[in-house]
CSV table of C-alpha atoms in Angstrom, one decimal:
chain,number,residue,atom,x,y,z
A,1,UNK,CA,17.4,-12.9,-7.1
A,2,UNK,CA,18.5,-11.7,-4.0
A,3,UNK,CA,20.4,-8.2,-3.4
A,4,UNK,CA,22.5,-7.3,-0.5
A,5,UNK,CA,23.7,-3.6,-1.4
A,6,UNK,CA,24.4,-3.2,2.7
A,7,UNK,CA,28.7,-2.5,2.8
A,8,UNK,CA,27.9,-0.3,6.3
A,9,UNK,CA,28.0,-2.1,9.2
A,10,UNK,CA,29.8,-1.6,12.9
A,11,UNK,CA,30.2,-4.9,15.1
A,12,UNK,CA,26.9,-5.0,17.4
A,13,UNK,CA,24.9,-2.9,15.1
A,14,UNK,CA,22.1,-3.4,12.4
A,15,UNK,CA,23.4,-3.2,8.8
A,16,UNK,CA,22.6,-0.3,6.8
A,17,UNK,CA,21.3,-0.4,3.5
A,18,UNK,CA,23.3,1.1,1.5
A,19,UNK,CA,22.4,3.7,-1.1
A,20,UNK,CA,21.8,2.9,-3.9
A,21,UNK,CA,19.5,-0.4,-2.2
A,22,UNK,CA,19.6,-2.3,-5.4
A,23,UNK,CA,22.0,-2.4,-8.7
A,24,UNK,CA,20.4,-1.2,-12.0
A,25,UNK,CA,19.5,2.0,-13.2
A,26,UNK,CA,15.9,2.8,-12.1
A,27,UNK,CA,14.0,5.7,-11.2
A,28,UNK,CA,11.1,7.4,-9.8
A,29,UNK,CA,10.3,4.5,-7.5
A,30,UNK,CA,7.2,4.1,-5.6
A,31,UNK,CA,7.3,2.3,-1.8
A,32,UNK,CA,4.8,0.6,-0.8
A,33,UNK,CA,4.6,-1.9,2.3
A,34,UNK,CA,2.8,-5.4,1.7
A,35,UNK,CA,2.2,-7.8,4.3
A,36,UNK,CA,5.2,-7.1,6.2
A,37,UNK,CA,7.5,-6.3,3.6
A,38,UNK,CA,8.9,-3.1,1.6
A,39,UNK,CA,8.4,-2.9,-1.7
A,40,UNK,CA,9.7,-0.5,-4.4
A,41,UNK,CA,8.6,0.0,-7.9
A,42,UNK,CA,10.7,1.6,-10.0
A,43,UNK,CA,11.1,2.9,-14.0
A,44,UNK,CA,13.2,0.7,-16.3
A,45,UNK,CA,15.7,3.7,-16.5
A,46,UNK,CA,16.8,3.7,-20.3
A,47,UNK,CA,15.4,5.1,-24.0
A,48,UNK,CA,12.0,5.5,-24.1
A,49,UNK,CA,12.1,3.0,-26.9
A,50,UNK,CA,13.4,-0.2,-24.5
A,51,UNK,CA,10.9,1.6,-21.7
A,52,UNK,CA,8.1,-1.5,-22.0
A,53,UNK,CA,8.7,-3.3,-18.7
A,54,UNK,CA,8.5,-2.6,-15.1
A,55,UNK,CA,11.0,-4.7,-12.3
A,56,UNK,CA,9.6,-4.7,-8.9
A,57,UNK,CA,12.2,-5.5,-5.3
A,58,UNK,CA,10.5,-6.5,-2.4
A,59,UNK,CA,12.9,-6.6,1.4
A,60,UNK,CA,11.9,-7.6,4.8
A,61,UNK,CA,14.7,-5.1,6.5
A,62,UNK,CA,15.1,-2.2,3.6
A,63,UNK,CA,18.7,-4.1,3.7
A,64,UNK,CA,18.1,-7.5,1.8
A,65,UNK,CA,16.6,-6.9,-1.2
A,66,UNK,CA,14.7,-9.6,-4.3
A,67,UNK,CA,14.2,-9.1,-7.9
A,68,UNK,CA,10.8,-9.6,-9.4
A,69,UNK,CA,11.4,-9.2,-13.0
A,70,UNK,CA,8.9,-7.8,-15.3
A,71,UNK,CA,6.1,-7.5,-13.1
A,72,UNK,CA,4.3,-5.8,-16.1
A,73,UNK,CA,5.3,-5.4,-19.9
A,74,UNK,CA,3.9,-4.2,-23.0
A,75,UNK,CA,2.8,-8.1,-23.7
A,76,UNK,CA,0.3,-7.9,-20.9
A,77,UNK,CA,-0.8,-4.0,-22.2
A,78,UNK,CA,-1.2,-4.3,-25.8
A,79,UNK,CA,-1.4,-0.4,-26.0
A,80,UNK,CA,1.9,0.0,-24.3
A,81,UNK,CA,4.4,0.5,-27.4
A,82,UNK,CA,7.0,2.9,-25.2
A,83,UNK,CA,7.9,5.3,-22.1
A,84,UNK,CA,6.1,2.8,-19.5
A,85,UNK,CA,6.6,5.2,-16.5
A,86,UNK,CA,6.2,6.1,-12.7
A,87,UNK,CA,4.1,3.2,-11.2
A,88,UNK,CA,1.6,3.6,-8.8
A,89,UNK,CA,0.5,0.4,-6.7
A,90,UNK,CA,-2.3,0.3,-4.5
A,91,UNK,CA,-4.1,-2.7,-2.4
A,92,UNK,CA,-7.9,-2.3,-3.0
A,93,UNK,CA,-10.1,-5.5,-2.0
A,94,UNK,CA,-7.2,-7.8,-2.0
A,95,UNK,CA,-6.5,-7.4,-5.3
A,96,UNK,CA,-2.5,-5.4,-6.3
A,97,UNK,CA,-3.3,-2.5,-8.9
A,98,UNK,CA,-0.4,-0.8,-10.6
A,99,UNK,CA,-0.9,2.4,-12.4
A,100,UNK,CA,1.5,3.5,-14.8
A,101,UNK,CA,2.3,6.3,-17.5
A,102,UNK,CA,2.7,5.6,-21.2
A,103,UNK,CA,3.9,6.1,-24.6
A,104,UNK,CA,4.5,9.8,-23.4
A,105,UNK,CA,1.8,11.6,-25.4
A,106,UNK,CA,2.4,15.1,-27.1
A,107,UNK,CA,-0.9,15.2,-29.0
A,108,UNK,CA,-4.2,13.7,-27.3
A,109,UNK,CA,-6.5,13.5,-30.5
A,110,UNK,CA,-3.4,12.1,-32.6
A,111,UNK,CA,-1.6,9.6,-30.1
A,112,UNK,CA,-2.9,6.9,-27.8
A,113,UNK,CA,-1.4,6.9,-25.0
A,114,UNK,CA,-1.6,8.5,-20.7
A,115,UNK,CA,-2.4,6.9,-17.4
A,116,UNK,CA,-3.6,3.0,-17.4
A,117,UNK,CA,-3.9,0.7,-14.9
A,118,UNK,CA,-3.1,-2.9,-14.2
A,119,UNK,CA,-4.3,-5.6,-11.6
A,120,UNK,CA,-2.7,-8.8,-9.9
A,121,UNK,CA,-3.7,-11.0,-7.5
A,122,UNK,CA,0.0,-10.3,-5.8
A,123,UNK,CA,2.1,-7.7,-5.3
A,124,UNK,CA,4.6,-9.4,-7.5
A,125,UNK,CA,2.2,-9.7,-10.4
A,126,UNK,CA,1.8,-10.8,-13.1
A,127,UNK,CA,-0.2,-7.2,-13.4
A,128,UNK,CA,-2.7,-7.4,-15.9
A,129,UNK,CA,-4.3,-4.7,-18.1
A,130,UNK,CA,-7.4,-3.7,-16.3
A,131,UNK,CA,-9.1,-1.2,-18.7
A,132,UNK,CA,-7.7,-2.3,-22.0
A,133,UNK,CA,-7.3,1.5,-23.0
A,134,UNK,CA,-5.5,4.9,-20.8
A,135,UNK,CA,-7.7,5.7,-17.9
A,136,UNK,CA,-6.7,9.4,-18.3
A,137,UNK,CA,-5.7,10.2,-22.4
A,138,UNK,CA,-6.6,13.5,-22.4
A,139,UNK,CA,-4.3,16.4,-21.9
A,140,UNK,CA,-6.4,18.2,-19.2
A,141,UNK,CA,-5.8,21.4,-17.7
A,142,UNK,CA,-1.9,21.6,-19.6
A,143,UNK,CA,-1.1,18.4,-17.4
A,144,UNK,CA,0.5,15.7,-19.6
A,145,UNK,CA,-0.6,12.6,-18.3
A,146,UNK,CA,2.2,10.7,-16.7
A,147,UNK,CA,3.6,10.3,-13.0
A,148,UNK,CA,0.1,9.4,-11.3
A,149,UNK,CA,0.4,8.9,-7.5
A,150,UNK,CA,-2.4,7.4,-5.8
A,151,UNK,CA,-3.7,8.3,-2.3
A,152,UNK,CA,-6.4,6.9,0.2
A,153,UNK,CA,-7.7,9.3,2.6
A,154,UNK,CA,-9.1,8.0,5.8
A,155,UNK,CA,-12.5,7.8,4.7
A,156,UNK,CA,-11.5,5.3,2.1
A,157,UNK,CA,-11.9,7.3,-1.0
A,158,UNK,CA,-9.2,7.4,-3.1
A,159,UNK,CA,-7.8,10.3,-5.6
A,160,UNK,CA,-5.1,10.2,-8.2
A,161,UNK,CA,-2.9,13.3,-8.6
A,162,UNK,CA,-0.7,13.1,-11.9
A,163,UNK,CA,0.7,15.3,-14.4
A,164,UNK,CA,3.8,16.2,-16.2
A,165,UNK,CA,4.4,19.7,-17.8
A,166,UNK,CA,4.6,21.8,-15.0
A,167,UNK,CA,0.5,21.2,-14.0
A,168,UNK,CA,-1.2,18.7,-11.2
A,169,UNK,CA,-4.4,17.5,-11.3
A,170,UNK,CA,-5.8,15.7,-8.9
A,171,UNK,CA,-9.4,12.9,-9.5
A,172,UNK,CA,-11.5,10.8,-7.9
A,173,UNK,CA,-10.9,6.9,-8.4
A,174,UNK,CA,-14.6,5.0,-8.9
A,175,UNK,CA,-14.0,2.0,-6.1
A,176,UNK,CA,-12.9,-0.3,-8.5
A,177,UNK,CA,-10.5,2.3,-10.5
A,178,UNK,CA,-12.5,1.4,-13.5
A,179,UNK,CA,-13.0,5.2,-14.1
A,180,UNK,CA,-13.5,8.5,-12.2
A,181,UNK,CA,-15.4,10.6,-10.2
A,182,UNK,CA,-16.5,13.9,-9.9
A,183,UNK,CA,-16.1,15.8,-7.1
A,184,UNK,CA,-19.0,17.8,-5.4
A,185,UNK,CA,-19.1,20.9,-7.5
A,186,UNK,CA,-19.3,18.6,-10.9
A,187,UNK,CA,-16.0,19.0,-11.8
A,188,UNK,CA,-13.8,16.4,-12.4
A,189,UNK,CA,-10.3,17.1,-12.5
A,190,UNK,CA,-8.9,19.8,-10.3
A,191,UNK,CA,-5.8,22.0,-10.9
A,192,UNK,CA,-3.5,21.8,-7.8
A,193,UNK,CA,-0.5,23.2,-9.3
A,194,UNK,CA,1.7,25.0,-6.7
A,195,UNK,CA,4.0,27.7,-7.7
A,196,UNK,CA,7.5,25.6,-8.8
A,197,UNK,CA,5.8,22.6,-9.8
A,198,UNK,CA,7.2,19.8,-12.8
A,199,UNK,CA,6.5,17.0,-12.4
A,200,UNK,CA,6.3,13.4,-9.8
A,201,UNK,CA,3.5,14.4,-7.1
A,202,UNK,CA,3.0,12.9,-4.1
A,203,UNK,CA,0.5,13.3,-1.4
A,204,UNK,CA,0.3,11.6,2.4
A,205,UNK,CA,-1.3,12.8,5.5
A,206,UNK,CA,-0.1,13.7,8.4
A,207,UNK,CA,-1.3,14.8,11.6
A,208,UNK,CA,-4.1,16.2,10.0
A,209,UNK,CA,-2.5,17.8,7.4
A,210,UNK,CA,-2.2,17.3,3.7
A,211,UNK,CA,1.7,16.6,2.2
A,212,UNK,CA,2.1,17.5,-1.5
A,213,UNK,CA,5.5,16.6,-2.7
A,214,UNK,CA,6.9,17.4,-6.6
A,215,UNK,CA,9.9,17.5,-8.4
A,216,UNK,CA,11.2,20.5,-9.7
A,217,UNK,CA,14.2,21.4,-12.1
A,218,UNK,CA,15.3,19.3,-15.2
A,219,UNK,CA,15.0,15.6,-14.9
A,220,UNK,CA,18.1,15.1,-16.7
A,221,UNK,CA,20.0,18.0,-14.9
A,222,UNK,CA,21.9,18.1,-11.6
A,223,UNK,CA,19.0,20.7,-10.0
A,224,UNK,CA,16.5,18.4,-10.3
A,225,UNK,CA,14.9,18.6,-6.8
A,226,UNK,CA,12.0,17.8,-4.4
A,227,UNK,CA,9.7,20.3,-2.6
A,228,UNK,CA,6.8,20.6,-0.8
A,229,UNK,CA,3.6,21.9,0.9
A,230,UNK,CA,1.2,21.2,3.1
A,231,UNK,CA,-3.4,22.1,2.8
A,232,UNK,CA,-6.0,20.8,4.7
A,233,UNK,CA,-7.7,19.0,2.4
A,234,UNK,CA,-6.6,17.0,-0.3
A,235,UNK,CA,-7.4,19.7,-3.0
A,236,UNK,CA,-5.2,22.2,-1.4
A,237,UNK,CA,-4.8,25.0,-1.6
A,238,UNK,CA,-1.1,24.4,-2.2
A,239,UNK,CA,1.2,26.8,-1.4
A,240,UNK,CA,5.0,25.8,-1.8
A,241,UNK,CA,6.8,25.9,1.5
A,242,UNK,CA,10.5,24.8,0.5
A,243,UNK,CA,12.9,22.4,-0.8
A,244,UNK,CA,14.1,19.2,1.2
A,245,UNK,CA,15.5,17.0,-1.5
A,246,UNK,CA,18.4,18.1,-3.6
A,247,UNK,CA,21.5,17.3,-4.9
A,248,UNK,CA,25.0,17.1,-2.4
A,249,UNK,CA,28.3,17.1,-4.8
A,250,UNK,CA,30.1,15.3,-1.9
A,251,UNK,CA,27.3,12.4,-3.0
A,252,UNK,CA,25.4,12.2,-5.9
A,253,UNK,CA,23.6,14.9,-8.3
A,254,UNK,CA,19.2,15.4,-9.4
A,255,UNK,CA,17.9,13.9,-6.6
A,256,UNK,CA,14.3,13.9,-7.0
A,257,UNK,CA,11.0,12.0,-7.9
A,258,UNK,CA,10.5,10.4,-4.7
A,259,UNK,CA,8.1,8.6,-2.4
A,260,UNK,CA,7.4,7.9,1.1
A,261,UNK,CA,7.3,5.0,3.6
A,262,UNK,CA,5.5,6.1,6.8
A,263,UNK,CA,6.1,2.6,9.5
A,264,UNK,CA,2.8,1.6,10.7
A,265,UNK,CA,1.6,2.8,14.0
A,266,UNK,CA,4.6,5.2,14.4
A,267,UNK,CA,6.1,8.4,13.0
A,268,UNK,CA,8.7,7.0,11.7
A,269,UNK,CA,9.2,8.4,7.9
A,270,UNK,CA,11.8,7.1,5.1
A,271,UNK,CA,12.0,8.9,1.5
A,272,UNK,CA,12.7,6.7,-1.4
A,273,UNK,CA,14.1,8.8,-4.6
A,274,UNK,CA,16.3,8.5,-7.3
A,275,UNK,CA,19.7,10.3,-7.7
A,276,UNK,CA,22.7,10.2,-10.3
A,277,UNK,CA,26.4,8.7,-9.3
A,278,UNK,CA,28.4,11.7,-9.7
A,279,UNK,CA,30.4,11.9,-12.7
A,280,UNK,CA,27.5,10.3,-14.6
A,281,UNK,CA,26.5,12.3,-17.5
A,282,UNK,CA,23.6,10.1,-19.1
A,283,UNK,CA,20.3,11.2,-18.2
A,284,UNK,CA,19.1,7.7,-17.9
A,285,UNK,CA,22.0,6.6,-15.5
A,286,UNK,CA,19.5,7.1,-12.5
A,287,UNK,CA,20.0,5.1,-9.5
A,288,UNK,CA,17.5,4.2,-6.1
A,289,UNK,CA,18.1,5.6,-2.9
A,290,UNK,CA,16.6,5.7,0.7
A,291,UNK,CA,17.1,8.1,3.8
A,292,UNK,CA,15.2,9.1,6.6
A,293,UNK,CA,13.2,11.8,6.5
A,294,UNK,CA,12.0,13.8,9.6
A,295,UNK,CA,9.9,16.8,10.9
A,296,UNK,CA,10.1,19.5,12.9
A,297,UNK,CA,7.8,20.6,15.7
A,298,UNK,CA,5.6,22.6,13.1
A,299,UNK,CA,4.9,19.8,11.4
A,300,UNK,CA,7.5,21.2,8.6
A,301,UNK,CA,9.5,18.6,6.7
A,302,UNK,CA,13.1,19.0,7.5
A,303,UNK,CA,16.0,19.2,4.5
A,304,UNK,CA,16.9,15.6,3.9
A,305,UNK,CA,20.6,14.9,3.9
A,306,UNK,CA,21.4,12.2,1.1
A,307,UNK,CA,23.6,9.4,2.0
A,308,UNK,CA,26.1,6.9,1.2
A,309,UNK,CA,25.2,4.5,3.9
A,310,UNK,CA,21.1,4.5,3.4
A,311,UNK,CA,19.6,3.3,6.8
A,312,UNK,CA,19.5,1.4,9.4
A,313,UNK,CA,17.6,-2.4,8.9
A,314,UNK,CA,14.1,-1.7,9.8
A,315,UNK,CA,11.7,-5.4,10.5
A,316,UNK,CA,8.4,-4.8,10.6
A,317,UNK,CA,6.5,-6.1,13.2
């Protein structure tokens, strides 16, 4: 199923995308690039209840989009029974894993429920329960355990920074994301929470630095927003530096719970979020949107101005 959202185009010139890039109401999308391709993976944006499948959209241009429906569902996690949220994907081995948030937990020792993970042999599934049971389904450090985000330093280890509740933790993946590590001083999970913190981490490096990016605000609320800071290690320390995602009432309200699509070899850098029309009033009428995103000579991330028009086609080479 093919989407062209792209109504912004000049004679001569490459199509924009459009914002949002794909119909549907979805949220906090994670972008990924596969062999060439964008992808995004988004939450099934309605009652928690009807919350028990994932769609993923794959484009070659960030203008031309497909539908790949149900790339996971509570039939392929058995423990899944509501609130599947905020997926993750990483490559690892050539092998797709998907990490994702469920049945929104309130009481660990009463509920099953927290952060499991899911593998396919393509990044279009069928993503299959890897564990069988939550990888994280404990409440640790006041961090409810949804909205993991999973990052690969540049020595290959990767670490998992999650949590819901205004904490962030960040673990140690084992190599095959079977189970966790600890770090060097015997602990396990870490608190990284900086000052304004929610919910939706995200971390990426840059230049040597460390990026953590949250939303703050209400996720239902026109304030909900996106800031930042920046560490030299992927354990911070945080501190919060400002806000670069938020709401424009020329455009579209609670913009937040976002990701990143750095283009390989150069410092070109899109942000992928979600945002409500204006004049919506349902908290689950959320929507997908892209814009650039830049930085200035500091190495500071610049305010992002939301968008109509999305950007520009982008191949891949």
């Amino acid at each position: 199923m093919l989407f062209v959202m792209a109504a912004f185009s000049q004679p001569n010139k490459k199509p924009f995308s459009g914002n949002p890039i794909f119909p549907g109401w979805y949220a906090d999308p994670e972008a990924k690039i596969f062999n060439k391709e964008y992808w995004v993976y988004p939450t099934y944006s309605a009652k928690y209840r009807e919350q028990v499948f994932m769609d993923a959209f794959s484009s070659p241009d960030l203008v031309h989009w497909t539908k790949h429906p149900r790339v996971i569902d509570s039939n392929s996690v058995r423990w899944v029974k509501k609130a599947l949220w905020a997926p993750a994907v990483a490559e690892n081995g050539g092998k797709y894993y998907l990490f994702f948030g469920a049945n929104d937990i309130h009481d660990d020792t009463k509920e099953i429920g927290g952060i499991g993970v899911a593998v396919a042999d393509k990044p279009q599934g069928p993503f299959k329960d890897l564990l069988g049971k939550p990888l994280i389904g404990k409440i640790i450090n006041g961090a409810q355990p949804i909205d993991q985000f999973v990052f690969k330093d540049d020595d290959g280890q990767y670490y998992m920074i999650y949590g819901g509740w205004s904490h962030c933790n960040i673990v140690k993946l084992k190599k095959d994301f079977t189970s966790l590590l600890p770090f060097a001083d015997g602990e396990t999970y870490k608190s990284i929470t900086p000052e304004g913190y929610v919910e939706g981490p995200l971390m990426f490096k840059r230049k040597g630095k460390y990026y953590l990016m949250w939303s703050e605000g209400g996720w239902t609320g026109p304030d909900y927003r996106v800031a930042y800071a920046m560490g030299d290690s992927p354990t911070g320390p945080f501190k919060r530096a400002d806000i670069i995602l938020k709401q424009d009432m020329n455009i579209a309200t609670g913009a937040g719970h976002n990701s990143v699509i750095q283009i390989p070899y150069t410092d070109e850098w899109y942000i992928v979020y979600h945002r409500r029309p204006l004049g919506e009033t349902d908290g689950n009428h959320r929507v997908v949107c892209i814009d650039k995103m830049y930085f200035d000579a500091d190495g500071h991330i610049k305010p992002v101005k939301i968008t109509n028009e999305g950007v520009e086609a982008r191949v891949l080479n």
